[in-house]
Amino acid sequence: MRSYVPRRPLVNEVQGTTVLDIRPWNNFATNIVKDIEGPKKITQGAETMSTRVWTGISVIVGLLLMAAIACQGTPASPAPSQTATSTTGQAAQPLPDPTAKPAETDQTTSTASVSVTGTLAYRERIALGPAAVVEVKLADVSRADAPAIIIGELTIENPGQVPIAFEIEYDPAAIDARFEYAIQARITEAGELRFINTTRYSVITRGNPTHVDLVLQMAGATSPAPSETTTPSEPATVAVPAPVEAVAVSETDPGEYSLQIVSGLPGGCVSFNGYEVTRDGKTLNVAVTNLAPADPLTMCTMIYGRHEGTVELGGGFVAGETYTVVVNEKVTNSFVPVDPDGPSLVKKTSPVEAVEVVASESDPSRYSLTVVSRLPMGSSCSQFYGYDVARRFANTINVTVTHLEVAEKNVPCKRDLPVVVTEISLGSDFEPGVTYTVVVNDELTETFSGK
């Protein structure tokens, strides 16, 4: 039997399209049929076999035709090494992954901020361990009678060795040019205080810098034990006037009065000393003093303390007369004693109608406050008592004007509502260009600038 091998390729590439060439298969089938029908002696069974072979070949050819048609309708894919191109010849961009999450866009709006920088160091040749923690704070230290307000702070764990650099960011809107700000720093180790600043390092306002180099003091430092021939001595101290925050007058017993005084202790080396009272006619002069180091360069902590005490004024006051209290050369109170044998009276805050601050033409200028108030129960059932002046904050003066009313109810009273005009001395220690506020009975306020 002859060997039938197609002499043409079964698959051709025609203009980039795969085409199945079936013509060699047609010739192949025709030759097979000729060989089968060629012999002269063919039995009836052989004819049947020829028919079956022809039918099988026809089926195969039909399947091949269908495959060729399907191949012609499908474009050829590019070889793996080829790059798909667009009609303009540029490299096509890869299609996005439909399962991929879109990239998040940071829409946070950053607010402008500024910072205070500096370094921390100490004189001792002591290394810090890995348990050391540095705490640095930017604080508002303007209010002498209140804890410092923290504007910004920073904590550094295991800071290494000194000098230690720091930077504290803060909001410029939180800064008031009239106030004073300072850096406070401390180093602890295993929860125990090791170093702390004992000197104020002012920053930002009033011409102070925004970079400071702090030298910390060792906490709990002790001096060498004295020898048997030496006697340890305490640092020399001197008596200095104490900052007075508030003074109140009260009647302790009928006809006897006392003062409740709140004063400040500005620094860890300052202690309360005492009171001294003198009486000059209707004026009571009180001196409140602290003990402070004689050497102004003495290292002290910045802790601000307070002292509250009572000064007994005794008796011997004339009812109906006005007495003035002057503490550390500043007028702080006035009061009018009542008749111990008269009706029972209670102290009340007076309704205030007007306030005004007046400055003298002297040098330095002295300031006074005029307060217009009324007696709400008339002249028969109420009388003017006095005022208290408190200066708890550096730039704010609080004044309280009071009167006495009959304690008994349902007493017939005149309804004349008399006006009382009170002149109060505010002193002369006001810085030029600085704005001060006077608040009277928590109702009316008046502002003025120092000259």
Short mmCIF file of C-alpha atoms in Angstrom, two decimals:
data_model
loop_
_atom_site.label_atom_id
_atom_site.label_comp_id
_atom_site.label_asym_id
_atom_site.label_seq_id
_atom_site.Cartn_x
_atom_site.Cartn_y
_atom_site.Cartn_z
CA MET A 1 0.00 0.00 0.00
CA ARG A 2 1.22 3.49 -0.77
CA SER A 3 2.16 5.95 1.95
CA TYR A 4 -0.04 9.03 2.04
CA VAL A 5 1.61 12.07 3.56
CA PRO A 6 0.22 15.56 3.04
CA ARG A 7 2.70 17.62 1.08
CA ARG A 8 1.50 21.00 2.30
CA PRO A 9 1.41 22.44 5.81
CA LEU A 10 -1.92 21.94 7.45
CA VAL A 11 -1.81 25.32 9.17
CA ASN A 12 -0.91 28.57 7.37
CA GLU A 13 -0.55 32.14 8.63
CA VAL A 14 -2.54 34.44 6.33
CA GLN A 15 -2.18 38.14 7.23
CA GLY A 16 -1.71 37.42 10.90
CA THR A 17 -4.67 34.92 11.01
CA THR A 18 -4.38 31.18 11.60
CA VAL A 19 -6.02 29.22 8.69
CA LEU A 20 -6.46 25.43 8.53
CA ASP A 21 -5.65 24.26 4.94
CA ILE A 22 -7.87 21.19 4.26
CA ARG A 23 -6.85 20.58 0.66
CA PRO A 24 -4.12 18.04 1.54
CA TRP A 25 -6.73 16.08 3.51
CA ASN A 26 -9.06 16.05 0.50
CA ASN A 27 -6.32 14.51 -1.67
CA PHE A 28 -5.51 12.08 1.13
CA ALA A 29 -9.09 10.84 1.25
CA THR A 30 -9.34 10.54 -2.54
CA ASN A 31 -6.18 8.39 -2.77
CA ILE A 32 -7.44 6.05 -0.07
CA VAL A 33 -10.67 5.55 -1.96
CA LYS A 34 -8.82 4.76 -5.18
CA ASP A 35 -6.65 2.14 -3.49
CA ILE A 36 -9.68 0.49 -1.99
CA GLU A 37 -11.65 0.43 -5.28
CA GLY A 38 -8.58 -0.38 -7.41
CA PRO A 39 -8.43 -4.23 -7.19
CA LYS A 40 -10.51 -6.08 -9.74
CA LYS A 41 -11.53 -8.77 -7.33
CA ILE A 42 -13.47 -7.27 -4.55
CA THR A 43 -15.96 -9.22 -2.62
CA GLN A 44 -19.24 -7.93 -1.40
CA GLY A 45 -17.75 -7.75 2.15
CA ALA A 46 -14.86 -5.67 0.87
CA GLU A 47 -17.27 -3.20 -0.68
CA THR A 48 -19.02 -2.87 2.62
CA MET A 49 -15.70 -2.17 4.33
CA SER A 50 -14.90 0.48 1.72
CA THR A 51 -18.19 2.17 2.40
CA ARG A 52 -17.58 2.25 6.15
CA VAL A 53 -14.06 3.64 5.70
CA TRP A 54 -15.38 6.34 3.41
CA THR A 55 -18.06 7.27 5.92
CA GLY A 56 -15.48 7.56 8.74
CA ILE A 57 -13.23 9.69 6.59
CA SER A 58 -16.13 11.99 5.71
CA VAL A 59 -16.92 12.48 9.39
CA ILE A 60 -13.30 13.34 10.14
CA VAL A 61 -13.18 15.80 7.25
CA GLY A 62 -16.39 17.45 8.47
CA LEU A 63 -14.99 17.91 11.96
CA LEU A 64 -11.83 19.41 10.53
CA LEU A 65 -13.89 21.86 8.44
CA MET A 66 -15.80 22.99 11.52
CA ALA A 67 -12.54 23.52 13.44
CA ALA A 68 -11.14 25.55 10.53
CA ILE A 69 -14.20 27.82 10.52
CA ALA A 70 -13.87 28.37 14.28
CA CYS A 71 -10.15 29.22 13.95
CA GLN A 72 -10.85 31.75 11.22
CA GLY A 73 -13.28 33.66 13.52
CA THR A 74 -10.75 33.96 16.40
CA PRO A 75 -7.87 36.50 16.10
CA ALA A 76 -4.43 35.24 16.85
CA SER A 77 -2.95 36.12 20.24
CA PRO A 78 0.42 37.84 20.31
CA ALA A 79 3.44 35.86 21.32
CA PRO A 80 4.33 36.07 25.00
CA SER A 81 7.42 38.16 24.27
CA GLN A 82 5.40 40.80 22.42
CA THR A 83 3.95 43.96 23.97
CA ALA A 84 0.40 44.99 23.11
CA THR A 85 0.35 48.38 21.41
CA SER A 86 -2.32 50.93 20.78
CA THR A 87 -3.20 52.25 17.35
CA THR A 88 -0.81 55.13 17.88
CA GLY A 89 2.12 52.82 18.49
CA GLN A 90 2.49 53.73 22.21
CA ALA A 91 2.65 51.08 24.88
CA ALA A 92 -0.83 50.35 26.23
CA GLN A 93 -1.38 50.88 29.94
CA PRO A 94 -2.23 47.76 31.98
CA LEU A 95 -5.84 47.38 32.94
CA PRO A 96 -6.68 48.11 36.58
CA ASP A 97 -7.32 45.25 38.94
CA PRO A 98 -11.04 45.33 39.71
CA THR A 99 -10.40 43.68 43.09
CA ALA A 100 -7.78 46.19 44.17
CA LYS A 101 -8.82 48.85 46.72
CA PRO A 102 -8.50 52.44 45.59
CA ALA A 103 -5.58 54.30 47.10
CA GLU A 104 -6.60 56.37 50.08
CA THR A 105 -5.99 60.07 49.81
CA ASP A 106 -4.85 61.92 52.90
CA GLN A 107 -7.37 64.69 53.27
CA THR A 108 -6.14 65.83 56.67
CA THR A 109 -5.50 69.55 56.71
CA SER A 110 -2.39 70.39 58.64
CA THR A 111 -2.56 73.35 60.96
CA ALA A 112 0.35 75.70 61.18
CA SER A 113 2.34 75.27 64.37
CA VAL A 114 5.54 76.65 65.82
CA SER A 115 7.90 75.21 68.36
CA VAL A 116 10.29 75.94 71.19
CA THR A 117 13.64 74.14 71.05
CA GLY A 118 16.51 73.67 73.42
CA THR A 119 18.79 71.28 75.27
CA LEU A 120 18.96 69.78 78.76
CA ALA A 121 22.18 69.22 80.68
CA TYR A 122 23.54 69.03 84.23
CA ARG A 123 26.94 69.51 85.80
CA GLU A 124 27.31 66.16 87.57
CA ARG A 125 29.31 63.45 85.80
CA ILE A 126 26.54 60.87 86.09
CA ALA A 127 25.30 58.70 83.24
CA LEU A 128 21.61 58.13 82.66
CA GLY A 129 20.37 54.56 82.44
CA PRO A 130 17.83 53.08 80.00
CA ALA A 131 15.03 53.62 82.55
CA ALA A 132 15.50 57.41 82.43
CA VAL A 133 12.57 59.54 81.29
CA VAL A 134 12.76 63.22 80.32
CA GLU A 135 9.69 65.45 80.75
CA VAL A 136 9.72 68.93 79.23
CA LYS A 137 6.78 71.33 79.40
CA LEU A 138 5.92 74.73 77.98
CA ALA A 139 3.85 76.47 80.66
CA ASP A 140 1.99 79.73 81.18
CA VAL A 141 3.49 81.04 84.44
CA SER A 142 1.76 84.42 84.47
CA ARG A 143 -0.69 83.59 87.24
CA ALA A 144 1.15 83.83 90.51
CA ASP A 145 -1.64 82.33 92.62
CA ALA A 146 -2.61 79.41 90.38
CA PRO A 147 -0.93 76.33 88.96
CA ALA A 148 0.87 76.84 85.67
CA ILE A 149 -1.18 76.16 82.53
CA ILE A 150 0.54 73.64 80.25
CA ILE A 151 0.66 74.81 76.61
CA GLY A 152 2.71 71.90 75.26
CA GLU A 153 4.75 69.02 76.61
CA LEU A 154 7.16 66.33 75.51
CA THR A 155 8.21 62.99 77.04
CA ILE A 156 11.42 61.23 75.96
CA GLU A 157 12.08 57.69 77.17
CA ASN A 158 15.64 56.37 77.32
CA PRO A 159 17.02 59.71 76.06
CA GLY A 160 20.67 58.71 76.18
CA GLN A 161 23.21 61.09 77.66
CA VAL A 162 23.25 64.87 78.03
CA PRO A 163 22.99 67.22 76.32
CA ILE A 164 19.48 66.11 75.37
CA ALA A 165 17.78 68.06 72.59
CA PHE A 166 14.04 68.76 72.69
CA GLU A 167 11.39 70.45 70.59
CA ILE A 168 7.89 71.29 71.82
CA GLU A 169 5.27 72.26 69.25
CA TYR A 170 2.45 74.58 70.27
CA ASP A 171 -0.45 76.50 68.77
CA PRO A 172 0.45 80.19 68.33
CA ALA A 173 -3.19 81.07 69.01
CA ALA A 174 -2.70 79.86 72.60
CA ILE A 175 -0.05 82.52 73.26
CA ASP A 176 -0.97 85.92 74.74
CA ALA A 177 1.73 88.56 74.31
CA ARG A 178 0.83 90.00 77.72
CA PHE A 179 1.59 86.74 79.56
CA GLU A 180 4.83 85.03 80.48
CA TYR A 181 5.82 81.53 79.40
CA ALA A 182 8.64 79.29 80.60
CA ILE A 183 10.17 75.86 80.03
CA GLN A 184 9.99 73.35 82.87
CA ALA A 185 12.05 70.16 82.73
CA ARG A 186 12.77 67.13 84.89
CA ILE A 187 14.50 63.77 84.55
CA THR A 188 13.29 60.72 86.42
CA GLU A 189 14.78 57.26 86.56
CA ALA A 190 12.70 54.23 87.58
CA GLY A 191 10.06 56.67 88.85
CA GLU A 192 12.50 58.60 91.08
CA LEU A 193 13.24 62.27 90.46
CA ARG A 194 16.90 62.73 89.48
CA PHE A 195 17.21 66.23 88.01
CA ILE A 196 14.97 69.29 87.80
CA ASN A 197 15.30 72.91 86.71
CA THR A 198 15.47 75.37 89.60
CA THR A 199 15.83 78.48 87.45
CA ARG A 200 13.10 80.00 85.33
CA TYR A 201 13.80 79.81 81.59
CA SER A 202 11.37 82.28 80.02
CA VAL A 203 10.52 81.95 76.32
CA ILE A 204 8.46 83.40 73.45
CA THR A 205 6.96 86.64 74.84
CA ARG A 206 8.41 89.85 76.27
CA GLY A 207 11.50 89.61 74.10
CA ASN A 208 12.44 86.12 75.28
CA PRO A 209 13.92 83.56 72.83
CA THR A 210 12.39 80.39 71.40
CA HIS A 211 15.57 78.36 72.05
CA VAL A 212 16.92 77.78 75.56
CA ASP A 213 19.67 75.61 77.00
CA LEU A 214 18.66 74.40 80.46
CA VAL A 215 21.06 73.38 83.20
CA LEU A 216 19.23 71.09 85.62
CA GLN A 217 19.88 70.69 89.33
CA MET A 218 20.37 67.27 90.87
CA ALA A 219 17.41 66.41 93.08
CA GLY A 220 18.09 65.55 96.70
CA ALA A 221 21.73 66.49 96.41
CA THR A 222 23.44 66.38 99.77
CA SER A 223 26.58 68.07 100.94
CA PRO A 224 29.49 66.05 102.37
CA ALA A 225 29.11 65.19 106.02
CA PRO A 226 30.72 67.91 108.17
CA SER A 227 33.75 67.00 110.22
CA GLU A 228 33.76 67.13 113.99
CA THR A 229 35.52 70.48 113.97
CA THR A 230 33.06 72.19 111.60
CA THR A 231 29.51 73.30 112.18
CA PRO A 232 27.04 73.21 109.27
CA SER A 233 25.31 76.50 108.57
CA GLU A 234 22.06 77.31 106.82
CA PRO A 235 22.10 79.75 103.89
CA ALA A 236 21.63 83.31 105.02
CA THR A 237 18.08 84.65 104.61
CA VAL A 238 16.49 88.07 104.70
CA ALA A 239 12.91 89.24 105.32
CA VAL A 240 11.18 90.40 102.15
CA PRO A 241 7.59 91.59 101.52
CA ALA A 242 5.30 88.75 100.53
CA PRO A 243 3.03 89.01 97.49
CA VAL A 244 -0.49 89.51 98.88
CA GLU A 245 -3.29 87.85 96.97
CA ALA A 246 -6.42 88.46 99.05
CA VAL A 247 -7.47 90.08 102.32
CA ALA A 248 -10.91 89.76 103.95
CA VAL A 249 -12.32 91.46 107.05
CA SER A 250 -14.62 89.57 109.40
CA GLU A 251 -16.19 90.19 112.79
CA THR A 252 -15.05 87.40 115.09
CA ASP A 253 -16.86 88.60 118.24
CA PRO A 254 -19.17 91.57 118.80
CA GLY A 255 -16.99 94.64 118.33
CA GLU A 256 -13.86 92.63 117.47
CA TYR A 257 -12.44 92.07 113.99
CA SER A 258 -9.81 90.02 112.22
CA LEU A 259 -8.15 89.77 108.82
CA GLN A 260 -7.85 86.61 106.71
CA ILE A 261 -4.77 87.02 104.51
CA VAL A 262 -3.64 84.85 101.59
CA SER A 263 -0.04 85.49 100.55
CA GLY A 264 2.36 83.84 98.15
CA LEU A 265 5.63 81.92 98.54
CA PRO A 266 7.41 82.49 95.21
CA GLY A 267 9.97 79.70 95.14
CA GLY A 268 11.07 76.57 96.93
CA CYS A 269 13.65 78.49 98.99
CA VAL A 270 11.08 80.97 100.34
CA SER A 271 9.23 80.47 103.62
CA PHE A 272 6.63 82.47 105.49
CA ASN A 273 8.02 84.83 108.12
CA GLY A 274 5.17 86.60 109.88
CA TYR A 275 2.81 89.57 110.31
CA GLU A 276 3.32 92.96 111.88
CA VAL A 277 0.31 95.19 112.66
CA THR A 278 0.35 98.89 113.53
CA ARG A 279 -2.62 101.18 114.05
CA ASP A 280 -2.55 104.83 113.05
CA GLY A 281 -5.91 106.36 113.89
CA LYS A 282 -8.43 104.81 111.49
CA THR A 283 -5.76 103.15 109.35
CA LEU A 284 -4.54 99.64 110.06
CA ASN A 285 -1.12 98.88 108.58
CA VAL A 286 -0.14 95.23 108.17
CA ALA A 287 3.24 93.98 106.97
CA VAL A 288 3.40 90.42 105.61
CA THR A 289 6.92 89.10 105.09
CA ASN A 290 8.69 85.99 103.82
CA LEU A 291 12.21 84.70 104.38
CA ALA A 292 14.22 84.43 101.16
CA PRO A 293 17.90 83.59 100.47
CA ALA A 294 20.17 86.60 100.90
CA ASP A 295 22.15 85.54 97.84
CA PRO A 296 20.00 86.25 94.76
CA LEU A 297 21.95 83.59 92.81
CA THR A 298 20.83 80.79 95.12
CA MET A 299 19.41 77.88 93.13
CA CYS A 300 15.77 77.31 94.06
CA THR A 301 12.91 75.30 92.63
CA MET A 302 10.13 77.10 90.77
CA ILE A 303 7.42 75.79 93.06
CA TYR A 304 4.96 78.54 93.97
CA GLY A 305 3.30 78.10 97.34
CA ARG A 306 0.65 79.91 99.33
CA HIS A 307 0.22 80.82 102.97
CA GLU A 308 -3.12 81.51 104.62
CA GLY A 309 -3.27 83.13 108.04
CA THR A 310 -5.44 85.18 110.39
CA VAL A 311 -4.48 88.50 111.95
CA GLU A 312 -6.47 89.52 115.03
CA LEU A 313 -7.25 93.23 115.10
CA GLY A 314 -8.99 93.19 118.46
CA GLY A 315 -11.64 95.72 119.53
CA GLY A 316 -11.88 99.39 120.36
CA PHE A 317 -13.45 100.36 117.04
CA VAL A 318 -16.04 103.13 116.93
CA ALA A 319 -19.34 102.12 115.37
CA GLY A 320 -20.23 104.05 112.23
CA GLU A 321 -16.65 105.17 111.52
CA THR A 322 -14.78 104.04 108.40
CA TYR A 323 -11.50 102.19 108.89
CA THR A 324 -8.97 101.43 106.15
CA VAL A 325 -6.69 98.39 105.97
CA VAL A 326 -3.31 98.75 104.22
CA VAL A 327 -1.31 95.55 103.65
CA ASN A 328 2.28 95.85 102.41
CA GLU A 329 1.64 99.51 101.56
CA LYS A 330 -1.44 98.78 99.44
CA VAL A 331 -5.02 99.53 100.36
CA THR A 332 -6.85 96.23 100.56
CA ASN A 333 -10.00 96.86 102.62
CA SER A 334 -12.25 99.31 104.37
CA PHE A 335 -15.03 98.55 106.82
CA VAL A 336 -17.51 100.29 109.10
CA PRO A 337 -17.97 98.69 112.55
CA VAL A 338 -21.53 98.26 113.76
CA ASP A 339 -23.01 98.87 117.17
CA PRO A 340 -22.82 95.60 119.14
CA ASP A 341 -26.04 96.56 120.93
CA GLY A 342 -27.92 97.46 117.74
CA PRO A 343 -30.15 95.29 115.56
CA SER A 344 -28.77 92.18 113.97
CA LEU A 345 -27.22 92.92 110.57
CA VAL A 346 -25.92 90.74 107.74
CA LYS A 347 -23.35 91.62 105.08
CA LYS A 348 -24.51 91.68 101.45
CA THR A 349 -22.95 92.49 98.08
CA SER A 350 -24.12 95.89 96.86
CA PRO A 351 -25.71 96.52 93.46
CA VAL A 352 -23.22 98.56 91.41
CA GLU A 353 -24.28 101.12 88.81
CA ALA A 354 -20.99 102.57 87.53
CA VAL A 355 -17.20 102.26 87.86
CA GLU A 356 -14.34 104.46 86.66
CA VAL A 357 -10.55 104.34 86.92
CA VAL A 358 -8.72 107.67 87.21
CA ALA A 359 -4.94 108.23 86.95
CA SER A 360 -3.17 111.14 88.61
CA GLU A 361 -0.73 113.41 86.83
CA SER A 362 2.05 112.64 89.31
CA ASP A 363 5.15 110.60 88.48
CA PRO A 364 4.63 107.76 88.94
CA SER A 365 0.92 107.93 88.28
CA ARG A 366 -1.35 106.79 91.06
CA TYR A 367 -4.62 105.14 90.17
CA SER A 368 -7.95 105.24 91.96
CA LEU A 369 -11.27 103.53 91.36
CA THR A 370 -14.64 105.24 91.76
CA VAL A 371 -17.60 102.92 92.40
CA VAL A 372 -21.24 104.04 92.41
CA SER A 373 -23.52 101.65 94.32
CA ARG A 374 -26.88 101.70 96.09
CA LEU A 375 -28.43 100.54 99.36
CA PRO A 376 -31.26 98.28 98.19
CA MET A 377 -33.24 98.31 101.47
CA GLY A 378 -33.20 102.05 101.94
CA SER A 379 -31.35 104.19 104.42
CA SER A 380 -33.35 102.95 107.41
CA CYS A 381 -32.65 99.22 106.95
CA SER A 382 -29.22 99.16 105.28
CA GLN A 383 -25.89 100.92 105.54
CA PHE A 384 -22.61 100.96 103.64
CA TYR A 385 -20.06 98.52 105.05
CA GLY A 386 -16.89 98.65 102.93
CA TYR A 387 -14.86 96.97 100.19
CA ASP A 388 -12.21 94.31 99.62
CA VAL A 389 -9.49 94.49 96.97
CA ALA A 390 -7.84 91.29 95.71
CA ARG A 391 -5.17 90.97 93.08
CA ARG A 392 -4.89 87.24 92.46
CA PHE A 393 -3.78 87.67 88.85
CA ALA A 394 -1.06 89.95 87.59
CA ASN A 395 -3.29 92.03 85.32
CA THR A 396 -6.68 91.68 87.04
CA ILE A 397 -7.99 93.47 90.13
CA ASN A 398 -11.14 92.17 91.82
CA VAL A 399 -13.11 94.57 94.00
CA THR A 400 -16.06 93.66 96.20
CA VAL A 401 -18.32 96.43 97.56
CA THR A 402 -20.65 95.44 100.40
CA HIS A 403 -23.37 96.82 102.67
CA LEU A 404 -25.20 95.69 105.83
CA GLU A 405 -28.91 94.85 105.93
CA VAL A 406 -31.31 94.26 108.76
CA ALA A 407 -31.50 90.52 109.31
CA GLU A 408 -35.05 90.57 110.68
CA LYS A 409 -37.82 89.99 108.16
CA ASN A 410 -40.95 92.12 107.60
CA VAL A 411 -39.35 95.28 108.96
CA PRO A 412 -40.74 98.54 107.52
CA CYS A 413 -37.97 100.30 105.58
CA LYS A 414 -37.63 103.49 103.61
CA ARG A 415 -37.57 103.02 99.88
CA ASP A 416 -35.23 105.93 99.14
CA LEU A 417 -32.44 103.62 97.76
CA PRO A 418 -29.60 106.04 98.51
CA VAL A 419 -26.53 106.23 96.26
CA VAL A 420 -23.09 105.52 97.71
CA VAL A 421 -19.92 106.77 95.96
CA THR A 422 -16.73 104.99 97.05
CA GLU A 423 -13.16 106.04 96.21
CA ILE A 424 -10.66 103.16 96.27
CA SER A 425 -6.90 103.60 95.91
CA LEU A 426 -5.30 101.08 93.54
CA GLY A 427 -1.69 102.23 94.00
CA SER A 428 1.01 102.99 91.44
CA ASP A 429 2.75 99.69 90.58
CA PHE A 430 1.43 99.30 87.04
CA GLU A 431 3.73 98.70 84.08
CA PRO A 432 3.59 101.23 81.24
CA GLY A 433 1.73 100.02 78.16
CA VAL A 434 0.24 96.98 79.90
CA THR A 435 -3.56 96.65 79.99
CA TYR A 436 -5.23 95.98 83.34
CA THR A 437 -8.81 94.99 84.12
CA VAL A 438 -10.86 95.92 87.19
CA VAL A 439 -13.84 93.69 88.01
CA VAL A 440 -16.36 95.01 90.56
CA ASN A 441 -18.77 92.58 92.25
CA ASP A 442 -18.37 90.24 89.27
CA GLU A 443 -20.70 92.58 87.36
CA LEU A 444 -18.98 95.61 85.88
CA THR A 445 -15.48 95.79 84.45
CA GLU A 446 -13.17 98.65 83.59
CA THR A 447 -9.87 98.50 81.73
CA PHE A 448 -6.95 100.89 81.73
CA SER A 449 -3.33 100.99 80.53
CA GLY A 450 -0.35 101.75 82.69
CA LYS A 451 1.48 104.99 82.06
#
